[in-house]
Amino acid sequence: MKRLIFVLLFFAIGANAEISLEFDKDRIEVGKPFEMRIVIPTRELAEPREIPKLTTANGFILNGIDSTDTQLRDFFGRGTNVRKYNFKLIAPRQTGRVQIGVITWKIRDTEYELSRPVVNLQKSYDDAAVAASLIPSKKIVYEGEQFSVNLALHTYEHFQGNLNAVSMDLGNDFIAHRSDLANLQFVRSEKAPAEMDANAKFAWLAPVKSGDLTIPAFKFKYLKRGAPKIVEENKSQGGFSMSFKSIRQEAEEAETSSAPVSIKVLPLPSTLRPADFSGMVGDYSFEGDFDRTTLKVGEALTLNLLIKGDGKPGTLTDPKLPDFADFRSVPPETEINKKVVGNKVITTKSIKVFLYPKKKGSFTIPKITYNWFNPTEKKYQSKTLGPWEITIEKGDDNVVAALPVSNGSPNVQKEDIESLGSDIRFVHEVKDATLTQKPMFRSFFFWFLFAFPVFVYFIFGTLVKRYRKNANNSALVRKAKARKNLKTSTTQAQEALKKNDGKAFYAALENGLIGYLSDLSNLEFRGMIKAQFNENLQDLGLTDMQITEVREWLETCSFARFAPSVQTENERKEALQKFEKLCETLEVLK
Amino acid sequence: MKKILLLGFLFAASLVVAAPNCKSPIAQGSLAYREGNFEKAIELWQTCVEQGFQSADLYYNLGNAYFRDGRVGFAILYYESALRLNPANEDYLHNLKFAQGLTKDKVEENGLEENPILSAFFKAHHALSLETQLHIILAIVWIILLLSILRVLSANPRTKSILTGSVFPLALILGIIGFSAGYKIYVMETFHKGVVTVKSADVMSGPEDSYQTLNALSEGTIFEVMGVREGWVQIRLGEKVNGFVKTTEVGIVK
């Protein structure tokens, strides 16, 4: 072999020609035909020889071989006669770097191995760039038994990203717990570096019915590189137009889907099925106990139950609880959790039953049983808790009283009770139970009290305003003052009349009249001469008759003061009436 | 005169004695509750409620008794009634939340952080009952009247300024309390809650049994009451549930 290669190499160098291997395409696609050529300078072909032989491997199919003689020219234009052997092949379906087979050549009865050609096989641009598949952990399960499904994704060389799930619906035949696919990691394929693989546990399922069930196909959308296209572009610049042709590959959206998966679901065996079967299928545990077995009336008793198993994810039926006839109970407090442990989803249900004893004594709480079907053992299993003996003692009066009724500052007691388990708070002492009344805002009295201050303020304001207005009117003030002084004088006159004091009587009337005139007119009439007196009264708007009347009256008074005994009592009374009448007529002064 | 006074005293005393009160049933109910006889406690307290006695604590206690008796729907109804009279009581809120946690149609917390400003406004809004707010409003109105009269009468400019300065903050307080009370009245007059008191209540498309059943509400579900007529309550629950339920299957928060 070494000798043959050495000989061939020597001649090749001497002849300035080489034995070479070439393909008819740059990109060899899976499942597609292609040609592989061996080029050998003609003069180097030894005799006697046979046709080169290709023994294919890895699924390559050899469809035929032919040869052509031709001339190759080098850089300087020198020609070399060569023979080309064309192997017509069909590529297998697998991608990556794959060995085509072994090329041997029998020369002078000795068979030499020429080459073990390797080719990089790629998907066609028309093929999907992503392959998705669902792989169940079991294909035959019992109704309600949990199994997992792996999601496998493989991307090919022309995948360009933007992978999104369009449909990952599991249908209505399964209870499912899906895992978080955010952490799905793509790693490079060892066989084909341009390709990627991802594999993750997608969901844990439990069938809800028996029969042949199907997990529907999952659909994905993504971008892939499209097949090369010749694109012609016309450009014009500065009056010149040019035409270019180029090969382009553009990204295009594509969709792929996994194959639907068939699952055979067996019904649960009817033989030996417990009468109160819980419906759970898997490996379960059932634990529980009371927090105490001795307590007093008024205290709370808590039954804690815990069911744990790997059946239907997130679903757990309750055990059948006995009749707690000797206790009062509130609806049980339940909490359900699910968690992925190893390859399974473990569902846990915690049930707290709060019991309040009604009376003292010893009571038996019957046993509680929980059962399930174990698909591994293929049989029904069960676990029983109890029975329990509970002793109730007579309650401490203080404790009993403090338990349901708060006395205003029971913070410590509240927390004590609440620590027994979450519970409602105590009743309150009712102090203010009153007959239901019309709401205050609907009563007339409320709106009266609300609006009355406004009315009061308005009235008060009006009165004050009027008072101040009057206080500012000098004429009115004078009039009021005049009336007041006149009243004083009249009173003095009446007193003098009673005492039969004529002098004082007429003095009071005279002073009263002059004072009245002075107060009304704001002029001092006392000591005024007659002409001035008349003139002022004229100016004040009095008629001549009125002036005369005033003058006569004043003169009468002056005369009477100096001769009081002339007037009888009746005449004085009459004089007082005339005086009052005169004053009334004088009130019209400006 | 003495006879008149004596007669007046006797009349007043007779009024006091004749004034209805529910102290005895309330105390007996508390005793029954303490003894764990919740049915009797319910019966006694319910009698007071039916007689027209109203008290936030009475409603709350009744809610507790119903809760202990396993009737979560009625418990929620009376917790809501207690909260309507005293919206800020922590015990009422706690027990209501606890009871709601046991209903089938639980109201999930949205997990959003509480806005501290809104929370402070809410607390201030509910710090005083509507009755107290109305009393304060009346007191402030009369104080403002008094100050205003004094201001008018006062001749001293400094006194006038002091009185004017006193009226403004009072008016501001009056405005704030008035707004809060007004909003409470608005809510009281326009928004009524109801609670499902039976295990399951059918929501019908119309106020008759012949109508189509649209939905079913489970015990303890709270809804908005749109109206009541002829044995049927028109309800609304969110955007989706809108229909009629029988008055015998629900309670309306009063």
PDB file of N, CA and C in Angstrom, chain A residues 148-214:
ATOM      1  N   SER A 148     -44.018   9.659  33.597  1.00  0.00           N
ATOM      2  CA  SER A 148     -43.461  10.927  33.119  1.00  0.00           C
ATOM      3  C   SER A 148     -43.276  10.914  31.607  1.00  0.00           C
ATOM      4  N   VAL A 149     -43.182  12.090  31.054  1.00  0.00           N
ATOM      5  CA  VAL A 149     -42.969  12.236  29.602  1.00  0.00           C
ATOM      6  C   VAL A 149     -41.786  13.170  29.383  1.00  0.00           C
ATOM      7  N   ASN A 150     -40.830  12.680  28.599  1.00  0.00           N
ATOM      8  CA  ASN A 150     -39.670  13.507  28.240  1.00  0.00           C
ATOM      9  C   ASN A 150     -39.923  14.209  26.907  1.00  0.00           C
ATOM     10  N   LEU A 151     -39.502  15.427  26.849  1.00  0.00           N
ATOM     11  CA  LEU A 151     -39.579  16.160  25.585  1.00  0.00           C
ATOM     12  C   LEU A 151     -38.167  16.281  25.030  1.00  0.00           C
ATOM     13  N   ALA A 152     -37.959  15.738  23.816  1.00  0.00           N
ATOM     14  CA  ALA A 152     -36.634  15.812  23.183  1.00  0.00           C
ATOM     15  C   ALA A 152     -36.718  16.715  21.958  1.00  0.00           C
ATOM     16  N   LEU A 153     -35.780  17.623  21.849  1.00  0.00           N
ATOM     17  CA  LEU A 153     -35.732  18.526  20.692  1.00  0.00           C
ATOM     18  C   LEU A 153     -34.359  18.417  20.047  1.00  0.00           C
ATOM     19  N   HIS A 154     -34.349  18.399  18.722  1.00  0.00           N
ATOM     20  CA  HIS A 154     -33.076  18.359  17.979  1.00  0.00           C
ATOM     21  C   HIS A 154     -33.153  19.424  16.879  1.00  0.00           C
ATOM     22  N   THR A 155     -32.147  20.292  16.833  1.00  0.00           N
ATOM     23  CA  THR A 155     -32.143  21.316  15.786  1.00  0.00           C
ATOM     24  C   THR A 155     -31.054  21.000  14.767  1.00  0.00           C
ATOM     25  N   TYR A 156     -31.361  21.270  13.499  1.00  0.00           N
ATOM     26  CA  TYR A 156     -30.404  20.999  12.415  1.00  0.00           C
ATOM     27  C   TYR A 156     -29.680  22.273  12.021  1.00  0.00           C
ATOM     28  N   GLU A 157     -28.762  22.087  11.077  1.00  0.00           N
ATOM     29  CA  GLU A 157     -27.823  23.171  10.708  1.00  0.00           C
ATOM     30  C   GLU A 157     -28.554  24.427  10.233  1.00  0.00           C
ATOM     31  N   HIS A 158     -29.702  24.287   9.575  1.00  0.00           N
ATOM     32  CA  HIS A 158     -30.373  25.461   9.023  1.00  0.00           C
ATOM     33  C   HIS A 158     -31.395  26.062   9.997  1.00  0.00           C
ATOM     34  N   PHE A 159     -31.385  25.623  11.252  1.00  0.00           N
ATOM     35  CA  PHE A 159     -32.253  26.218  12.284  1.00  0.00           C
ATOM     36  C   PHE A 159     -31.712  27.609  12.647  1.00  0.00           C
ATOM     37  N   GLN A 160     -32.600  28.566  12.737  1.00  0.00           N
ATOM     38  CA  GLN A 160     -32.145  29.931  13.018  1.00  0.00           C
ATOM     39  C   GLN A 160     -32.776  30.515  14.288  1.00  0.00           C
ATOM     40  N   GLY A 161     -33.352  29.704  15.138  1.00  0.00           N
ATOM     41  CA  GLY A 161     -33.820  30.183  16.435  1.00  0.00           C
ATOM     42  C   GLY A 161     -35.292  30.541  16.467  1.00  0.00           C
ATOM     43  N   ASN A 162     -35.647  31.330  17.502  1.00  0.00           N
ATOM     44  CA  ASN A 162     -37.040  31.779  17.732  1.00  0.00           C
ATOM     45  C   ASN A 162     -38.009  30.603  17.864  1.00  0.00           C
ATOM     46  N   LEU A 163     -37.580  29.609  18.623  1.00  0.00           N
ATOM     47  CA  LEU A 163     -38.395  28.410  18.810  1.00  0.00           C
ATOM     48  C   LEU A 163     -39.489  28.685  19.839  1.00  0.00           C
ATOM     49  N   ASN A 164     -40.733  28.490  19.451  1.00  0.00           N
ATOM     50  CA  ASN A 164     -41.856  28.722  20.352  1.00  0.00           C
ATOM     51  C   ASN A 164     -42.855  27.584  20.246  1.00  0.00           C
ATOM     52  N   ALA A 165     -43.402  27.214  21.407  1.00  0.00           N
ATOM     53  CA  ALA A 165     -44.419  26.156  21.394  1.00  0.00           C
ATOM     54  C   ALA A 165     -45.763  26.743  20.970  1.00  0.00           C
ATOM     55  N   VAL A 166     -46.417  26.074  20.044  1.00  0.00           N
ATOM     56  CA  VAL A 166     -47.734  26.528  19.585  1.00  0.00           C
ATOM     57  C   VAL A 166     -48.823  25.760  20.341  1.00  0.00           C
ATOM     58  N   SER A 167     -48.585  24.497  20.523  1.00  0.00           N
ATOM     59  CA  SER A 167     -49.560  23.684  21.249  1.00  0.00           C
ATOM     60  C   SER A 167     -48.818  22.622  22.047  1.00  0.00           C
ATOM     61  N   MET A 168     -49.063  22.629  23.352  1.00  0.00           N
ATOM     62  CA  MET A 168     -48.497  21.575  24.207  1.00  0.00           C
ATOM     63  C   MET A 168     -49.625  21.023  25.074  1.00  0.00           C
ATOM     64  N   ASP A 169     -50.784  20.910  24.446  1.00  0.00           N
ATOM     65  CA  ASP A 169     -51.972  20.467  25.163  1.00  0.00           C
ATOM     66  C   ASP A 169     -51.903  18.957  25.401  1.00  0.00           C
ATOM     67  N   LEU A 170     -52.200  18.575  26.632  1.00  0.00           N
ATOM     68  CA  LEU A 170     -52.133  17.155  26.961  1.00  0.00           C
ATOM     69  C   LEU A 170     -53.502  16.484  26.886  1.00  0.00           C
ATOM     70  N   GLY A 171     -54.488  17.236  26.447  1.00  0.00           N
ATOM     71  CA  GLY A 171     -55.821  16.667  26.324  1.00  0.00           C
ATOM     72  C   GLY A 171     -56.510  16.574  27.676  1.00  0.00           C
ATOM     73  N   ASN A 172     -57.670  15.942  27.699  1.00  0.00           N
ATOM     74  CA  ASN A 172     -58.461  15.858  28.939  1.00  0.00           C
ATOM     75  C   ASN A 172     -58.385  14.498  29.606  1.00  0.00           C
ATOM     76  N   ASP A 173     -57.519  13.644  29.082  1.00  0.00           N
ATOM     77  CA  ASP A 173     -57.479  12.279  29.620  1.00  0.00           C
ATOM     78  C   ASP A 173     -56.462  12.106  30.733  1.00  0.00           C
ATOM     79  N   PHE A 174     -55.734  13.181  31.039  1.00  0.00           N
ATOM     80  CA  PHE A 174     -54.664  13.046  32.030  1.00  0.00           C
ATOM     81  C   PHE A 174     -54.709  14.196  33.042  1.00  0.00           C
ATOM     82  N   ILE A 175     -54.342  13.868  34.284  1.00  0.00           N
ATOM     83  CA  ILE A 175     -54.042  14.908  35.277  1.00  0.00           C
ATOM     84  C   ILE A 175     -52.543  15.124  35.163  1.00  0.00           C
ATOM     85  N   ALA A 176     -52.127  16.343  35.003  1.00  0.00           N
ATOM     86  CA  ALA A 176     -50.709  16.583  34.686  1.00  0.00           C
ATOM     87  C   ALA A 176     -50.071  17.563  35.644  1.00  0.00           C
ATOM     88  N   HIS A 177     -48.810  17.367  35.877  1.00  0.00           N
ATOM     89  CA  HIS A 177     -47.973  18.368  36.546  1.00  0.00           C
ATOM     90  C   HIS A 177     -46.837  18.672  35.575  1.00  0.00           C
ATOM     91  N   ARG A 178     -46.846  19.870  35.045  1.00  0.00           N
ATOM     92  CA  ARG A 178     -45.829  20.237  34.055  1.00  0.00           C
ATOM     93  C   ARG A 178     -44.610  20.800  34.750  1.00  0.00           C
ATOM     94  N   SER A 179     -43.455  20.517  34.192  1.00  0.00           N
ATOM     95  CA  SER A 179     -42.234  21.093  34.771  1.00  0.00           C
ATOM     96  C   SER A 179     -41.934  22.409  34.065  1.00  0.00           C
ATOM     97  N   ASP A 180     -41.045  23.144  34.658  1.00  0.00           N
ATOM     98  CA  ASP A 180     -40.669  24.434  34.095  1.00  0.00           C
ATOM     99  C   ASP A 180     -39.647  24.200  32.977  1.00  0.00           C
ATOM    100  N   LEU A 181     -40.041  24.537  31.749  1.00  0.00           N
ATOM    101  CA  LEU A 181     -39.122  24.300  30.615  1.00  0.00           C
ATOM    102  C   LEU A 181     -38.189  25.483  30.367  1.00  0.00           C
ATOM    103  N   ALA A 182     -38.240  26.464  31.290  1.00  0.00           N
ATOM    104  CA  ALA A 182     -37.374  27.633  31.095  1.00  0.00           C
ATOM    105  C   ALA A 182     -35.896  27.241  31.157  1.00  0.00           C
ATOM    106  N   ASN A 183     -35.637  26.148  31.860  1.00  0.00           N
ATOM    107  CA  ASN A 183     -34.238  25.742  32.020  1.00  0.00           C
ATOM    108  C   ASN A 183     -33.809  24.694  30.984  1.00  0.00           C
ATOM    109  N   LEU A 184     -34.642  24.516  29.972  1.00  0.00           N
ATOM    110  CA  LEU A 184     -34.285  23.548  28.917  1.00  0.00           C
ATOM    111  C   LEU A 184     -32.987  23.988  28.237  1.00  0.00           C
ATOM    112  N   GLN A 185     -31.967  23.138  28.313  1.00  0.00           N
ATOM    113  CA  GLN A 185     -30.641  23.501  27.801  1.00  0.00           C
ATOM    114  C   GLN A 185     -30.355  22.770  26.482  1.00  0.00           C
ATOM    115  N   PHE A 186     -29.908  23.533  25.493  1.00  0.00           N
ATOM    116  CA  PHE A 186     -29.489  22.941  24.216  1.00  0.00           C
ATOM    117  C   PHE A 186     -27.970  22.719  24.259  1.00  0.00           C
ATOM    118  N   VAL A 187     -27.531  21.544  23.867  1.00  0.00           N
ATOM    119  CA  VAL A 187     -26.084  21.251  23.815  1.00  0.00           C
ATOM    120  C   VAL A 187     -25.733  20.797  22.392  1.00  0.00           C
ATOM    121  N   ARG A 188     -24.481  21.052  22.027  1.00  0.00           N
ATOM    122  CA  ARG A 188     -24.051  20.697  20.662  1.00  0.00           C
ATOM    123  C   ARG A 188     -24.008  19.187  20.493  1.00  0.00           C
ATOM    124  N   SER A 189     -24.429  18.733  19.322  1.00  0.00           N
ATOM    125  CA  SER A 189     -24.422  17.300  19.031  1.00  0.00           C
ATOM    126  C   SER A 189     -22.977  16.860  18.764  1.00  0.00           C
ATOM    127  N   GLU A 190     -22.606  15.719  19.305  1.00  0.00           N
ATOM    128  CA  GLU A 190     -21.225  15.235  19.102  1.00  0.00           C
ATOM    129  C   GLU A 190     -20.990  14.841  17.652  1.00  0.00           C
ATOM    130  N   LYS A 191     -21.990  14.266  17.013  1.00  0.00           N
ATOM    131  CA  LYS A 191     -21.821  13.807  15.635  1.00  0.00           C
ATOM    132  C   LYS A 191     -21.845  14.954  14.642  1.00  0.00           C
ATOM    133  N   ALA A 192     -22.643  15.981  14.937  1.00  0.00           N
ATOM    134  CA  ALA A 192     -22.755  17.108  14.002  1.00  0.00           C
ATOM    135  C   ALA A 192     -22.674  18.406  14.795  1.00  0.00           C
ATOM    136  N   PRO A 193     -21.545  19.074  14.794  1.00  0.00           N
ATOM    137  CA  PRO A 193     -21.369  20.262  15.638  1.00  0.00           C
ATOM    138  C   PRO A 193     -22.364  21.374  15.327  1.00  0.00           C
ATOM    139  N   ALA A 194     -22.907  21.384  14.089  1.00  0.00           N
ATOM    140  CA  ALA A 194     -23.862  22.456  13.758  1.00  0.00           C
ATOM    141  C   ALA A 194     -25.264  22.149  14.271  1.00  0.00           C
ATOM    142  N   GLU A 195     -25.423  21.003  14.892  1.00  0.00           N
ATOM    143  CA  GLU A 195     -26.745  20.610  15.380  1.00  0.00           C
ATOM    144  C   GLU A 195     -26.763  20.597  16.904  1.00  0.00           C
ATOM    145  N   MET A 196     -27.987  20.778  17.482  1.00  0.00           N
ATOM    146  CA  MET A 196     -28.120  20.899  18.933  1.00  0.00           C
ATOM    147  C   MET A 196     -29.173  19.904  19.428  1.00  0.00           C
ATOM    148  N   ASP A 197     -28.990  19.492  20.673  1.00  0.00           N
ATOM    149  CA  ASP A 197     -29.941  18.580  21.308  1.00  0.00           C
ATOM    150  C   ASP A 197     -30.414  19.160  22.631  1.00  0.00           C
ATOM    151  N   ALA A 198     -31.659  18.922  22.952  1.00  0.00           N
ATOM    152  CA  ALA A 198     -32.190  19.295  24.269  1.00  0.00           C
ATOM    153  C   ALA A 198     -33.145  18.211  24.705  1.00  0.00           C
ATOM    154  N   ASN A 199     -33.087  17.890  25.982  1.00  0.00           N
ATOM    155  CA  ASN A 199     -33.926  16.818  26.484  1.00  0.00           C
ATOM    156  C   ASN A 199     -34.296  17.139  27.925  1.00  0.00           C
ATOM    157  N   ALA A 200     -35.571  17.133  28.234  1.00  0.00           N
ATOM    158  CA  ALA A 200     -35.977  17.452  29.609  1.00  0.00           C
ATOM    159  C   ALA A 200     -37.269  16.747  29.946  1.00  0.00           C
ATOM    160  N   LYS A 201     -37.433  16.541  31.243  1.00  0.00           N
ATOM    161  CA  LYS A 201     -38.686  15.961  31.731  1.00  0.00           C
ATOM    162  C   LYS A 201     -39.744  17.043  31.559  1.00  0.00           C
ATOM    163  N   PHE A 202     -40.755  16.723  30.771  1.00  0.00           N
ATOM    164  CA  PHE A 202     -41.755  17.757  30.466  1.00  0.00           C
ATOM    165  C   PHE A 202     -42.928  17.730  31.434  1.00  0.00           C
ATOM    166  N   ALA A 203     -43.427  16.552  31.722  1.00  0.00           N
ATOM    167  CA  ALA A 203     -44.615  16.495  32.572  1.00  0.00           C
ATOM    168  C   ALA A 203     -44.743  15.129  33.223  1.00  0.00           C
ATOM    169  N   TRP A 204     -45.465  15.158  34.350  1.00  0.00           N
ATOM    170  CA  TRP A 204     -45.832  13.909  35.016  1.00  0.00           C
ATOM    171  C   TRP A 204     -47.337  13.769  34.854  1.00  0.00           C
ATOM    172  N   LEU A 205     -47.762  12.626  34.348  1.00  0.00           N
ATOM    173  CA  LEU A 205     -49.171  12.470  34.015  1.00  0.00           C
ATOM    174  C   LEU A 205     -49.780  11.286  34.766  1.00  0.00           C
ATOM    175  N   ALA A 206     -51.074  11.374  34.949  1.00  0.00           N
ATOM    176  CA  ALA A 206     -51.821  10.239  35.495  1.00  0.00           C
ATOM    177  C   ALA A 206     -53.130  10.161  34.720  1.00  0.00           C
ATOM    178  N   PRO A 207     -53.392   9.029  34.040  1.00  0.00           N
ATOM    179  CA  PRO A 207     -54.627   8.927  33.234  1.00  0.00           C
ATOM    180  C   PRO A 207     -55.860   8.895  34.145  1.00  0.00           C
ATOM    181  N   VAL A 208     -56.911   9.527  33.675  1.00  0.00           N
ATOM    182  CA  VAL A 208     -58.147   9.564  34.471  1.00  0.00           C
ATOM    183  C   VAL A 208     -59.146   8.493  34.021  1.00  0.00           C
ATOM    184  N   LYS A 209     -58.798   7.785  32.975  1.00  0.00           N
ATOM    185  CA  LYS A 209     -59.689   6.695  32.540  1.00  0.00           C
ATOM    186  C   LYS A 209     -58.851   5.603  31.882  1.00  0.00           C
ATOM    187  N   SER A 210     -59.463   4.468  31.727  1.00  0.00           N
ATOM    188  CA  SER A 210     -58.722   3.358  31.122  1.00  0.00           C
ATOM    189  C   SER A 210     -58.999   3.310  29.618  1.00  0.00           C
ATOM    190  N   GLY A 211     -58.185   2.477  28.937  1.00  0.00           N
ATOM    191  CA  GLY A 211     -58.334   2.347  27.486  1.00  0.00           C
ATOM    192  C   GLY A 211     -57.072   2.797  26.775  1.00  0.00           C
ATOM    193  N   ASP A 212     -57.176   2.908  25.466  1.00  0.00           N
ATOM    194  CA  ASP A 212     -56.023   3.379  24.677  1.00  0.00           C
ATOM    195  C   ASP A 212     -56.113   4.890  24.563  1.00  0.00           C
ATOM    196  N   LEU A 213     -55.244   5.552  25.284  1.00  0.00           N
ATOM    197  CA  LEU A 213     -55.266   7.013  25.301  1.00  0.00           C
ATOM    198  C   LEU A 213     -54.108   7.560  24.479  1.00  0.00           C
ATOM    199  N   THR A 214     -54.260   8.775  24.055  1.00  0.00           N
ATOM    200  CA  THR A 214     -53.224   9.390  23.210  1.00  0.00           C
ATOM    201  C   THR A 214     -52.833  10.743  23.786  1.00  0.00           C
TER     202      THR A 214
END
